[in-house]
Short mmCIF file of C-alpha atoms in Angstrom, two decimals:
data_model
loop_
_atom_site.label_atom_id
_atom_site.label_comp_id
_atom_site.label_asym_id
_atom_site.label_seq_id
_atom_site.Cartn_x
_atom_site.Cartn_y
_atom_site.Cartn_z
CA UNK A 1 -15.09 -67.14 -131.62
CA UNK A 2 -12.33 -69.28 -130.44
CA UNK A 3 -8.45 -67.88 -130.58
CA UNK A 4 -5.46 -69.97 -131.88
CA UNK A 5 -2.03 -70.02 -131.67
CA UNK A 6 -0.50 -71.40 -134.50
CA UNK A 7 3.26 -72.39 -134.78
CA UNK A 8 5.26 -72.55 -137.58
CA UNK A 9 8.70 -74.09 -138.08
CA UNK A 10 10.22 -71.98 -140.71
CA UNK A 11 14.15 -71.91 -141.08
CA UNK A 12 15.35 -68.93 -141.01
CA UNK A 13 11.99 -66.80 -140.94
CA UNK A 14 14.09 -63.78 -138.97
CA UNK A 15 16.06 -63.62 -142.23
CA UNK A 16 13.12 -63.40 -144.64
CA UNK A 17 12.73 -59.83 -146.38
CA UNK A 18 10.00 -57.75 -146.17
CA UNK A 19 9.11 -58.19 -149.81
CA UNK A 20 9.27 -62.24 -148.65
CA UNK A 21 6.92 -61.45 -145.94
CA UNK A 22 4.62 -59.24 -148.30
CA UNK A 23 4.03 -62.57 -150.92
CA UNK A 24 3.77 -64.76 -147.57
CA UNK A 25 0.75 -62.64 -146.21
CA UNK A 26 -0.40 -62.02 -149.77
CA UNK A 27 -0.74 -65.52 -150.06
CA UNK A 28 -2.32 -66.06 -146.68
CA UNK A 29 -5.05 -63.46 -147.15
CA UNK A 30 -6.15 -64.84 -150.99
CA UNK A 31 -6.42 -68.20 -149.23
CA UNK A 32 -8.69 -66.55 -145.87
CA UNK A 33 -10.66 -64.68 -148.54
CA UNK A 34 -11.66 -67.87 -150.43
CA UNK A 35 -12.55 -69.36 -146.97
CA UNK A 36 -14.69 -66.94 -146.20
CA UNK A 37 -15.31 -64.81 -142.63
CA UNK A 38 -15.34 -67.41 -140.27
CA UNK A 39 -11.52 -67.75 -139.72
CA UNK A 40 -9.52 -64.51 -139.11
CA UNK A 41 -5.92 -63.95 -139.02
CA UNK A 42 -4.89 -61.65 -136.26
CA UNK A 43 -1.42 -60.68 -136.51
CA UNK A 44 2.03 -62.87 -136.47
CA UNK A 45 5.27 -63.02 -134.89
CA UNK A 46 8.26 -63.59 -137.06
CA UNK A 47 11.24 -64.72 -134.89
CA UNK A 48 14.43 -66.88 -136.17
CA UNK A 49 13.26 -70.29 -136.89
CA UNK A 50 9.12 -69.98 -136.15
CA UNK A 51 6.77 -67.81 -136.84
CA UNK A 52 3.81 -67.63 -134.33
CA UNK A 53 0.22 -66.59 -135.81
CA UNK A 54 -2.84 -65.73 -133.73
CA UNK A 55 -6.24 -66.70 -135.19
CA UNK A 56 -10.19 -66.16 -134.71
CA UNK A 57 -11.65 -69.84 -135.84
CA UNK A 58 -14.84 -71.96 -134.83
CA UNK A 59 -12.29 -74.74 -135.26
CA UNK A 60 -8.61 -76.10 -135.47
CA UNK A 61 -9.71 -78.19 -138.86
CA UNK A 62 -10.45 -75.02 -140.38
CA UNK A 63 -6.63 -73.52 -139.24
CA UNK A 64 -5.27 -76.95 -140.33
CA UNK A 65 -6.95 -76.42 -143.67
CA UNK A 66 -6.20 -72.52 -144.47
CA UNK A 67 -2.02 -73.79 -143.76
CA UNK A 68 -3.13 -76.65 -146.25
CA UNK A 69 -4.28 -74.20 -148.84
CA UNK A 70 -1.69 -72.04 -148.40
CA UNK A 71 1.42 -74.03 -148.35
CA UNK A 72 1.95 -73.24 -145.27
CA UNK A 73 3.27 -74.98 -141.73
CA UNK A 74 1.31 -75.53 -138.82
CA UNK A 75 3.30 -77.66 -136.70
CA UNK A 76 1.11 -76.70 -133.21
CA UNK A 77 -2.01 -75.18 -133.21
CA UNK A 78 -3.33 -74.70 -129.74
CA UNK A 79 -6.62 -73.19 -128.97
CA UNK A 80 -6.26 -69.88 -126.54
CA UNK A 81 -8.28 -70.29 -123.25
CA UNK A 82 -7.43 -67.18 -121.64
CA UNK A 83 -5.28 -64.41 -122.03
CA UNK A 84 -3.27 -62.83 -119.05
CA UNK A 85 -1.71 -59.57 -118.47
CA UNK A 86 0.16 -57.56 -115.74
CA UNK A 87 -3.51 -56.10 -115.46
CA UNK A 88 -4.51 -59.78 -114.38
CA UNK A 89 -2.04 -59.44 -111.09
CA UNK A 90 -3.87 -56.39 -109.73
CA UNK A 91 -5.91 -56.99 -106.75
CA UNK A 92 -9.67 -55.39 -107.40
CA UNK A 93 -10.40 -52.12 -105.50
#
């Protein structure tokens, strides 16, 4: 399934509390389990103004749509072609 990087443009994320966070991901997960399997949310980075969420879709209209239903910001989402690592620079054997 294909991978997504979503951003978000949320002013002063790095501030929010954890109990903020908790109702944010609450939120996110009611609105993933009414979409049903297909899309996935993988994990997020909060930093001071954005917050950056990875996510298993078959499409970016169905990202688009679960930041619809939940309120939520998707100012970039960017479909993942490949993912790199220092493991990626080592020369095979």
């Amino acid at each position: 399934m294909p991978k997504y990087v979503i951003e978000r443009e949320v002013p002063g994320a790095g501030n929010l509390t954890q109990e903020q966070l908790q109702s944010i991901s609450q939120t996110s997960c009611g609105v993933l389990d009414n979409m049903g399997p297909k899309i996935q949310w993988v994990h997020s980075y909060v930093t001071d103004d954005k917050i950056y969420c990875i996510y298993n879709a078959p499409n970016e209209e169905m990202v688009r749509e679960h930041a619809k239903q939940g309120g939520f910001p998707a100012n970039s989402v960017k479909r993942v072609h490949a993912m790199i690592d220092p493991v990626t620079a080592e020369q095979p054997a």
